[in-house]
Coordinates of C-alpha atoms and ligand atoms in Angstrom, one line a residue:
X1 CA 0.0 0.0 0.0
X2 CA 1.3 3.5 -0.8
X3 CA 0.4 6.5 1.1
X4 CA 0.3 9.9 -0.7
X5 CA 1.5 12.4 1.8
X6 CA 0.1 15.9 1.9
X7 CA 2.3 18.9 1.2
X8 CA 3.6 19.7 4.6
X9 CA 5.3 17.0 6.7
X10 CA 6.2 17.1 10.3
X11 CA 8.8 14.8 11.8
X12 CA 7.4 14.4 15.3
X13 CA 5.9 11.0 16.1
X14 CA 2.6 10.9 17.9
X15 CA 2.9 11.1 21.7
X16 CA -0.6 9.8 22.1
X17 CA 0.3 6.8 20.0
X18 CA 3.3 6.0 22.1
X19 CA 1.2 6.0 25.2
X20 CA -1.4 3.8 23.5
X21 CA 1.0 1.1 22.4
X22 CA 0.5 1.7 18.7
X23 CA 2.8 -0.3 16.5
X24 CA 6.2 1.6 16.1
X25 CA 6.5 3.2 12.7
X26 CA 9.7 2.7 10.8
X27 CA 12.5 5.0 11.9
X28 CA 12.3 7.1 8.7
X29 CA 8.6 7.6 8.9
X30 CA 7.3 11.2 9.0
X31 CA 4.0 12.2 10.3
X32 CA 1.6 13.8 7.7
X33 CA 0.0 17.0 8.8
X34 CA -3.3 18.6 8.1
X35 CA -4.6 22.1 8.8
X36 CA -8.1 22.1 10.2
X37 CA -10.0 25.4 10.1
X38 CA -13.3 25.8 12.0
X39 CA -15.6 28.5 10.7
X40 CA -16.8 29.5 14.2
X41 CA -18.8 32.5 12.8
X42 CA -21.0 30.3 10.7
X43 CA -23.9 28.3 11.9
X44 CA -25.2 25.3 10.0
X45 CA -28.2 23.1 10.6
X46 CA -29.1 21.4 13.9
X47 CA -27.9 17.8 14.3
X48 CA -31.1 15.9 15.2
X49 CA -30.2 13.7 18.2
X50 CA -32.3 11.0 16.6
X51 CA -29.4 10.2 14.3
X52 CA -27.8 8.5 17.2
X53 CA -30.8 6.0 17.5
X54 CA -30.6 2.3 18.1
X55 CA -32.4 -0.8 16.8
X56 CA -33.5 -3.8 18.9
X57 CA -35.1 -6.6 16.9
X58 CA -36.4 -9.9 18.1
X59 CA -33.4 -11.6 16.6
X60 CA -30.8 -13.9 18.2
X61 CA -29.8 -12.6 21.6
X62 CA -30.7 -9.0 20.8
X63 CA -33.7 -9.0 23.1
X64 CA -33.6 -12.3 25.0
X65 CA -30.3 -12.5 27.0
X66 CA -29.2 -9.0 25.8
X67 CA -32.0 -7.0 27.4
X68 CA -34.5 -9.3 28.9
X69 CA -33.4 -11.9 31.4
X70 CA -36.7 -12.3 33.2
X71 CA -37.7 -11.3 36.7
X72 CA -36.4 -14.4 38.4
X73 CA -33.0 -14.3 36.8
X74 CA -29.9 -14.4 39.0
X75 CA -28.6 -11.6 36.7
X76 CA -29.3 -8.3 38.4
X77 CA -32.5 -6.9 36.8
X78 CA -35.3 -4.4 37.2
X79 CA -38.6 -6.1 36.3
X80 CA -36.7 -8.5 34.1
X81 CA -34.5 -6.0 32.3
X82 CA -30.8 -6.5 32.9
X83 CA -29.3 -3.6 35.0
X84 CA -25.8 -3.7 33.6
X85 CA -27.0 -3.1 30.1
X86 CA -29.3 -0.3 31.2
X87 CA -26.5 1.4 33.1
X88 CA -24.2 1.2 30.1
X89 CA -26.9 2.5 27.7
X90 CA -27.8 5.4 29.9
X91 CA -24.3 6.8 29.3
X92 CA -25.1 6.9 25.5
X93 CA -28.2 9.1 26.0
X94 CA -29.9 6.9 23.5
X95 CA -32.5 9.1 21.7
X96 CA -34.8 6.4 20.4
X97 CA -35.0 2.6 20.0
X98 CA -36.5 1.0 16.9
X99 CA -38.6 -2.1 17.8
X100 CA -39.8 -4.9 17.2
X101 CA -38.0 -5.2 13.8
X102 CA -36.7 -5.3 11.1
X103 CA -38.2 -8.2 9.2
X104 CA -39.7 -9.3 12.5
X105 CA -42.0 -6.3 12.6
X106 CA -44.0 -7.5 9.6
X107 CA -44.8 -10.8 11.3
X108 CA -45.3 -9.3 14.8
X109 CA -48.8 -9.3 16.3
X110 CA -48.9 -7.1 19.3
X111 CA -51.6 -9.0 21.2
X112 CA -49.2 -11.9 21.5
X113 CA -47.0 -9.7 23.7
X114 CA -49.4 -8.3 26.3
X115 CA -51.0 -9.6 29.4
X116 CA -50.0 -12.3 31.9
X117 CA -46.6 -13.8 30.9
X118 CA -47.9 -17.4 31.2
X119 CA -50.7 -16.7 28.8
X120 CA -48.6 -15.2 26.0
X121 CA -48.6 -17.0 22.7
X122 CA -45.3 -18.8 21.8
X123 CA -44.6 -18.6 18.1
X124 CA -41.8 -19.4 15.7
X125 CA -39.5 -16.6 14.7
X126 CA -39.4 -17.6 11.1
X127 CA -37.1 -14.8 10.0
X128 CA -34.3 -15.4 12.5
X129 CA -33.3 -19.0 13.2
X130 CA -36.7 -20.6 13.3
X131 CA -36.5 -20.6 17.1
X132 CA -39.5 -20.3 19.5
X133 CA -40.5 -16.7 20.3
X134 CA -42.0 -16.6 23.8
X135 CA -43.3 -13.0 23.6
X136 CA -42.2 -12.5 27.1
X137 CA -40.9 -9.2 25.9
X138 CA -43.8 -7.3 24.6
X139 CA -45.2 -3.7 24.6
X140 CA -45.1 -3.2 28.4
X141 CA -41.5 -4.6 28.6
X142 CA -40.3 -2.5 25.7
X143 CA -41.8 0.7 27.1
X144 CA -40.3 -0.2 30.5
X145 CA -36.9 -0.8 28.9
X146 CA -36.8 2.5 27.0
X147 CA -38.0 4.3 30.1
X148 CA -35.2 2.8 32.1
X149 CA -32.6 4.0 29.5
X150 CA -34.3 7.3 28.9
X151 CA -35.0 6.8 25.2
X152 CA -38.1 7.4 23.0
X153 CA -40.1 4.7 21.3
X154 CA -39.7 4.1 17.5
X155 CA -42.3 1.4 16.9
X156 CA -42.7 -0.3 13.5
X157 CA -46.2 -1.6 12.7
X158 CA -46.9 -4.7 10.8
X159 CA -47.8 -3.8 7.2
X160 CA -46.7 -7.1 5.6
X161 CA -48.9 -9.6 7.4
X162 CA -51.1 -7.3 9.6
X163 CA -53.9 -4.9 8.9
X164 CA -54.6 -1.2 9.4
X165 CA -57.2 -2.3 12.0
X166 CA -54.5 -4.2 14.0
X167 CA -52.0 -1.4 13.8
X168 CA -54.7 1.2 14.8
X169 CA -55.7 -0.9 17.8
X170 CA -52.1 -1.2 18.9
X171 CA -51.7 2.6 18.6
X172 CA -54.9 3.0 20.6
X173 CA -53.7 0.5 23.3
X174 CA -50.4 2.4 23.6
X175 CA -51.5 6.1 23.3
X176 CA -55.2 6.5 24.1
X177 CA -55.8 9.0 26.9
X178 CA -59.6 8.7 26.7
X179 CA -61.4 6.0 28.7
X180 CA -61.6 3.4 25.9
X181 CA -61.7 -0.4 26.2
X182 CA -58.1 -0.7 25.0
X183 CA -56.9 2.1 27.4
X184 CA -58.5 0.1 30.2
X185 CA -56.8 -3.1 29.1
X186 CA -53.5 -1.2 29.1
X187 CA -54.3 0.0 32.7
X188 CA -55.1 -3.5 33.7
X189 CA -51.7 -4.6 32.4
X190 CA -50.1 -2.1 34.7
X191 CA -49.9 1.2 32.8
X192 CA -52.8 3.6 33.2
X193 CA -51.0 6.5 31.7
X194 CA -50.7 6.6 27.9
X195 CA -47.3 5.7 26.5
X196 CA -45.7 8.1 24.0
X197 CA -44.6 6.8 20.5
X198 CA -42.2 9.4 19.1
X199 CA -41.6 7.6 15.8
X200 CA -43.8 5.2 13.9
X201 CA -42.5 3.0 11.1
X202 CA -45.0 2.1 8.4
X203 CA -43.7 -1.4 7.7
X204 CA -40.1 -2.5 7.0
X205 CA -38.4 -3.4 3.8
X206 CA -41.8 -4.2 2.2
X207 CA -40.0 -4.6 -1.1
X208 CA -38.4 -7.7 0.5
X209 CA -39.1 -9.5 3.8
X210 CA -42.1 -7.3 4.4
X211 CA -44.3 -8.8 1.7
X212 CA -42.3 -8.3 -1.5
X213 CA -44.8 -5.6 -2.6
X214 CA -44.4 -3.5 -5.7
X215 CA -43.7 0.2 -4.9
X216 CA -47.2 1.2 -6.1
X217 CA -48.8 -1.5 -4.0
X218 CA -46.9 -0.5 -0.9
X219 CA -47.9 3.1 -1.4
X220 CA -51.6 2.2 -1.4
X221 CA -51.1 0.1 1.8
X222 CA -48.9 2.8 3.4
X223 CA -51.5 5.5 3.0
X224 CA -54.1 3.4 4.9
X225 CA -51.7 2.7 7.7
X226 CA -50.6 6.4 7.9
X227 CA -54.2 7.4 8.2
X228 CA -55.6 4.9 10.7
X229 CA -52.5 4.1 12.9
X230 CA -52.5 7.5 14.5
X231 CA -51.7 8.8 17.9
X232 CA -54.8 8.6 20.1
X233 CA -53.7 11.1 22.7
X234 CA -54.5 14.8 21.8
X235 CA -52.2 16.0 24.5
X236 CA -49.2 14.5 22.6
X237 CA -50.0 16.1 19.3
X238 CA -48.2 19.3 20.2
X239 CA -45.2 18.0 22.1
X240 CA -43.1 16.8 19.2
X241 CA -46.0 14.9 17.6
X242 CA -45.4 11.4 16.5
X243 CA -43.5 11.2 13.2
X244 CA -44.4 8.6 10.6
X245 CA -41.7 7.0 8.5
X246 CA -42.5 5.2 5.2
X247 CA -40.3 2.6 3.6
X248 CA -37.9 3.8 0.8
X249 CA -34.8 2.7 -1.0
X250 CA -34.9 -0.8 -2.3
X251 CA -31.3 -2.3 -2.2
X252 CA -29.8 0.2 -4.6
X253 CA -33.1 1.1 -6.4
X254 CA -35.1 4.3 -5.8
X255 CA -38.5 3.1 -6.9
X256 CA -40.0 3.0 -3.4
X257 CA -38.6 6.5 -2.5
X258 CA -39.9 7.8 -5.9
X259 CA -43.4 6.3 -5.5
X260 CA -43.7 7.4 -1.8
X261 CA -42.5 10.9 -2.5
X262 CA -44.7 11.3 -5.6
X263 CA -47.7 10.2 -3.6
X264 CA -46.8 12.5 -0.8
X265 CA -46.6 15.5 -3.1
X266 CA -50.2 14.8 -4.3
X267 CA -51.6 13.7 -0.9
X268 CA -55.0 14.5 0.4
X269 CA -55.8 15.8 3.9
X270 CA -56.4 12.3 5.4
X271 CA -52.8 11.0 5.5
X272 CA -49.3 12.3 5.8
X273 CA -45.7 11.1 6.5
X274 CA -42.7 12.8 8.0
X275 CA -39.8 10.6 6.8
X276 CA -38.7 8.0 4.3
X277 CA -36.3 5.3 5.2
X278 CA -33.0 4.1 3.7
X279 CA -31.3 0.9 4.7
X280 CA -27.7 0.2 3.9
X281 CA -25.3 -2.3 5.3
X282 CA -21.6 -2.5 4.8
X283 CA -21.4 -6.1 3.9
X284 CA -18.7 -6.8 1.2
X285 CA -21.0 -9.0 -0.9
X286 CA -23.8 -11.4 -0.2
X287 CA -23.9 -13.7 1.8
X288 CA -21.9 -11.8 4.4
X289 CA -18.5 -13.4 4.6
X290 CA -16.1 -10.7 5.8
X291 CA -14.3 -11.8 9.0
X292 CA -15.0 -9.7 12.1
X293 CA -11.6 -10.5 13.6
X294 CA -8.2 -11.6 12.4
X295 CA -8.2 -9.4 9.2
X296 CA -5.5 -7.2 7.9
X297 CA -5.1 -3.8 6.4
X298 CA -6.4 -4.8 3.0
X299 CA -9.8 -5.8 4.3
X300 CA -9.8 -2.8 6.6
X301 CA -9.4 -0.5 3.5
X302 CA -12.1 -2.4 1.5
X303 CA -14.6 -2.1 4.3
X304 CA -14.0 1.6 5.0
X305 CA -14.0 2.2 1.2
X306 CA -17.4 0.5 1.0
X307 CA -18.9 2.3 4.0
X308 CA -18.0 5.7 2.7
X309 CA -20.5 5.1 -0.2
X310 CA -23.2 6.0 2.4
X311 CA -22.6 9.6 1.4
X312 CA -23.4 8.9 -2.2
X313 CA -26.6 6.9 -1.3
X314 CA -27.9 9.8 0.8
X315 CA -27.1 12.3 -1.9
X316 CA -29.0 10.1 -4.5
X317 CA -32.0 9.6 -2.2
X318 CA -32.1 13.3 -1.3
X319 CA -32.1 14.2 -5.0
X320 CA -35.1 12.0 -5.6
X321 CA -36.8 13.5 -2.6
X322 CA -35.9 17.1 -3.7
X323 CA -37.9 16.6 -6.9
X324 CA -41.1 16.4 -4.9
X325 CA -40.0 18.2 -1.7
X326 CA -37.6 21.0 -2.5
X327 CA -38.3 22.6 0.9
X328 CA -37.1 19.4 2.6
X329 CA -40.1 18.9 4.8
X330 CA -39.8 15.1 4.6
X331 CA -36.7 13.7 6.3
X332 CA -34.5 10.7 5.5
X333 CA -34.3 8.1 8.2
X334 CA -31.3 5.8 7.7
X335 CA -33.0 3.4 10.1
X336 CA -30.8 0.4 9.5
X337 CA -27.0 0.7 8.8
X338 CA -23.8 -0.8 10.0
X339 CA -21.3 -3.6 9.3
X340 CA -22.9 -7.0 8.5
X341 CA -20.0 -9.5 8.7
X342 CA -19.6 -13.3 8.8
X343 CA -21.3 -14.8 11.9
X344 CA -19.2 -15.6 14.9
X345 CA -17.8 -19.2 14.4
X346 CA -20.0 -21.7 16.2
X347 CA -23.0 -19.3 16.5
X348 CA -26.4 -19.9 15.0
X349 CA -26.0 -18.2 11.6
X350 CA -29.7 -17.0 11.9
X351 CA -28.7 -15.0 15.0
X352 CA -26.4 -12.6 13.2
X353 CA -23.8 -12.6 16.1
X354 CA -20.5 -10.9 15.2
X355 CA -17.5 -9.5 17.0
X356 CA -16.8 -5.7 16.9
X357 CA -13.3 -4.3 16.3
X358 CA -11.6 -1.0 16.1
X359 CA -12.5 -1.1 12.4
X360 CA -16.2 -1.0 13.4
X361 CA -15.5 2.1 15.6
X362 CA -14.0 3.9 12.6
X363 CA -16.8 2.8 10.4
X364 CA -19.3 4.1 12.9
X365 CA -17.6 7.5 13.2
X366 CA -17.3 8.1 9.5
X367 CA -21.0 7.2 9.0
X368 CA -22.1 9.5 11.8
X369 CA -20.0 12.2 10.2
X370 CA -21.8 11.6 6.9
X371 CA -25.2 12.0 8.6
X372 CA -24.0 15.2 10.3
X373 CA -22.9 16.6 6.9
X374 CA -26.4 15.8 5.6
X375 CA -28.1 17.2 8.8
X376 CA -30.6 19.2 6.8
X377 CA -32.1 16.0 5.4
X378 CA -31.1 13.1 7.7
X379 CA -33.0 13.4 10.9
X380 CA -33.1 9.8 12.1
X381 CA -30.6 7.0 11.9
X382 CA -30.5 3.6 13.7
X383 CA -27.4 1.5 13.8
X384 CA -28.1 -2.3 13.5
X385 CA -28.3 -3.5 16.1
X386 CA -28.1 -2.5 19.8
X387 CA -27.0 -5.7 21.6
X388 CA -25.5 -9.0 20.4
X389 CA -26.6 -8.6 16.8
X390 CA -24.6 -7.2 13.9
X391 CA -22.6 -4.0 14.8
X392 CA -23.6 -4.0 18.4
X393 CA -22.9 -1.5 21.2
X394 CA -22.8 -4.3 23.8
X395 CA -22.1 -8.1 23.8
X396 CA -23.4 -10.3 26.5
X397 CA -22.9 -14.0 27.5
X398 CA -25.0 -15.1 30.4
X399 CA -24.1 -12.7 33.2
X400 CA -21.0 -11.3 31.4
X401 CA -21.1 -8.1 29.4
X402 CA -18.6 -6.2 27.3
X403 CA -18.7 -2.8 25.7
X404 CA -17.7 -2.8 22.0
X405 CA -15.4 -0.2 20.3
X406 CA -18.6 1.1 18.5
X407 CA -20.1 1.7 22.0
X408 CA -17.2 4.0 22.8
X409 CA -17.7 6.1 19.6
X410 CA -21.4 6.6 20.5
X411 CA -20.4 7.7 24.0
X412 CA -17.7 10.0 22.7
X413 CA -20.2 11.6 20.2
X414 CA -22.8 12.5 22.9
X415 CA -21.9 16.2 22.8
X416 CA -23.0 16.2 19.1
X417 CA -26.6 15.3 20.1
X418 CA -28.7 18.4 19.3
X419 CA -25.7 20.5 18.6
X420 CA -25.5 22.9 15.6
X421 CA -23.1 22.1 12.7
X422 CA -20.1 24.4 12.4
X423 CA -18.4 24.1 9.0
X424 CA -14.9 22.8 9.1
X425 CA -12.3 23.0 6.3
X426 CA -9.5 20.5 5.9
X427 CA -7.6 18.6 3.2
X428 CA -8.9 15.0 3.4
X429 CA -5.6 13.7 2.0
X430 CA -5.4 10.3 0.2
X431 CA -4.5 6.7 1.0
X432 CA -4.1 4.8 -2.3
X433 CA -4.5 1.1 -2.1
X434 CA -4.5 -0.6 -5.5
X435 CA -7.5 0.7 -7.3
X436 CA -9.0 2.0 -4.0
X437 CA -8.4 5.6 -2.8
X438 CA -9.5 6.5 0.7
X439 CA -9.5 9.8 2.4
X440 CA -6.9 9.9 5.2
X441 CA -8.8 12.3 7.5
X442 CA -12.4 13.0 8.3
X443 CA -13.8 15.7 10.6
X444 CA -16.9 17.4 11.8
X445 CA -17.5 20.3 14.2
X446 CA -20.5 21.5 16.1
X447 CA -21.5 23.9 18.9
X448 CA -23.6 22.4 21.7
X449 CA -26.5 24.1 23.4
X450 CA -24.2 25.4 26.2
X451 CA -22.0 27.1 23.5
X452 CA -19.1 24.7 23.6
X453 CA -17.4 23.9 20.4
X454 CA -16.7 20.2 19.6
X455 CA -14.5 18.7 16.9
X456 CA -14.4 15.0 15.9
X457 CA -11.4 13.9 13.9
X458 CA -11.0 10.4 12.4
X459 CA -7.6 9.3 11.3
X460 CA -8.6 6.6 8.7
X461 CA -5.0 5.9 7.9
X462 CA -4.3 2.4 9.2
X463 CA -0.5 2.9 9.4
X464 CA 0.4 6.5 10.0
X465 CA -0.5 9.1 12.6
X466 CA -1.4 12.6 11.6
X467 CA -0.6 15.9 13.2
X468 CA -3.6 18.1 13.1
X469 CA -2.9 21.8 13.1
X470 CA -5.6 23.9 14.8
X471 CA -3.9 27.2 14.2
X472 CA -6.6 29.5 15.6
X473 CA -7.5 27.5 18.7
X474 CA -6.3 28.3 22.2
X475 CA -6.9 24.8 23.6
X476 CA -8.3 21.4 22.6
X477 CA -8.7 18.3 24.8
X478 CA -10.9 15.3 25.0
X479 CA -10.7 11.6 24.2
X480 CA -9.1 9.4 21.5
X481 CA -10.1 5.8 20.7
X482 CA -7.5 3.5 19.1
X483 CA -5.7 0.2 19.6
X484 CA -2.7 -1.8 18.6
X485 CA -4.3 -3.1 15.4
X486 CA -7.3 -2.3 13.2
X487 CA -8.8 -5.7 14.2
X488 CA -8.4 -5.3 17.9
X489 CA -11.5 -6.3 19.8
X490 CA -12.8 -6.2 23.4
X491 CA -13.6 -9.5 25.0
X492 CA -15.3 -10.7 28.2
X493 CA -11.8 -11.3 29.6
X494 CA -10.0 -8.3 28.0
X495 CA -12.6 -5.5 28.3
X496 CA -10.4 -2.5 27.5
X497 CA -8.2 -3.5 24.5
X498 CA -10.1 -0.7 22.7
X499 CA -11.0 2.1 25.1
X500 CA -10.9 5.9 25.0
X501 CA -7.9 7.7 26.5
X502 CA -7.3 11.4 27.2
X503 CA -5.8 13.5 24.4
X504 CA -4.9 17.2 24.3
X505 CA -3.3 19.5 21.8
X506 CA 0.1 21.0 22.4
X507 CA 1.6 24.3 21.4
X508 CA 3.6 24.1 18.2
X509 CA 5.6 26.8 16.3
X510 CA 2.6 27.7 14.2
X511 CA -0.2 27.2 16.7
X512 CA -1.9 24.3 18.4
X513 CA -1.2 20.7 17.2
X514 CA -3.2 17.6 18.0
X515 CA -1.3 14.3 17.3
X516 CA -3.7 11.6 16.1
X517 CA -2.5 8.0 16.3
X518 CA -3.0 5.8 13.2
X519 CA -6.6 4.3 12.9
X520 CA -8.2 6.5 15.6
X521 CA -11.2 8.5 16.4
X522 CA -10.8 11.6 18.6
X523 CA -13.5 14.0 20.0
X524 CA -12.2 17.2 21.6
X525 CA -13.7 20.3 23.0
X526 CA -12.0 23.3 21.4
X527 CA -11.5 26.7 22.9
X528 CA -11.0 29.5 20.4
Ligands
AHR1 O1 -31.0 -6.1 10.8 C1 -31.2 -7.3 10.2 C2 -32.3 -7.3 9.1 O2 -31.7 -6.6 8.0 C3 -33.6 -6.6 9.4 O3 -34.5 -7.4 10.1 C4 -34.1 -6.2 8.0 O4 -34.9 -5.1 8.0 C5 -32.8 -6.1 7.2 O5 -32.8 -6.7 6.0

């Protein structure tokens, strides 16, 4: 692999890297530099905190074992929900959790998951492993879980095998404030007060697992669900009223987005939507076969190269939406994204279990940065998935729990939730690897509601550090996430192989300098 250096070259090796046991560069290596200029007098769009959303599907150990252990479990829990996971998730200030799927949403029947535990219907989870689904985790348990972690509900209703009547009844059960039969049933099940549903998904991938509908057929169904599955609590209509998200983007084709947006532009008074979805996984070909561990720089470069295509997909979807919605009233919800790798050896392949390395952390950071750069259109995003499934925040094994490198990125990015974009100028540089050219550096900046300025810097370069020159700044300090290798992972026995460390800029001859280790993500607060 050859690395094209930028014009200016500094000779100092990264102090942070030395501390963090990065591999020693060759004696002659020189650290590339980049000038980063933050336009502090310019204010961009707000970063909707919902872009830091999560996704918890009834899939593998995503719910059972990962969140729900049951009230009688020896694992510490509150009403059946494991406490170690709740404590860890609270630190992420999770804005919303998408549930119950995924493909599972279009075979979910909400009545199976309410009422006395011993009366709940046990079914087969035919999408994911063909295993029994006990329905022990249903509406009450989900709402309890999101309440414990402080998140909003993003509920997806069953369009594929359900009916508008079923979806409307579920919405009434959850949200009705009037004294209706379903509100009484909710009270009898322990929750007299209405729940709040902040986001409502109108189906899931109905071009595929959600019924394989043509775009036009989906639009006709979607309009009925959008009308009848409404919020039944008038008091919630003003406080950030529930936002409805239709299905868009069919694996590289825009026909759903086109049909949904065209229908929306001609809509009549009785229905509306607020967002359209886009799902995109970084997968390296189907079926997923890329190793989650034990890979080298070649595979790191390929994966990062593929994931950067998210920017192009959002631009293309936005262009379709702009045709019908130039004022950008309808948002894009990237409500499934992340790395989909080969399953963990020995695991049930239907459970989508995979390890999570430093590469995943860098993948997460560059995608979050892409969403931030599209903040005027992307208002919701949900990484797939929260616990034990695909690119997870947390892995569990019985009573054991470990935080993944991706978790740390989400924790480091908390200051960007609800902040205002501040433009940042820098030369991205180039890493040339065969036919593949990657940027070496990525960055975003934003001002939080308290007026603090935050800068995220990603050194994509797997081999070399970078000296970031922050000429105008007075001070910059925060955290950096890196590890010895791009495939380093945290395990139940080695929990902190990838963990954030303190980093601060030092005075240089031409202003402040922040030394980034190779393959690292840094988030710093900057004083100008
Ligand atoms: O996240 C796993 C699956 O990927 C979801 O259930 C589905 O929507 C997508 O195809």
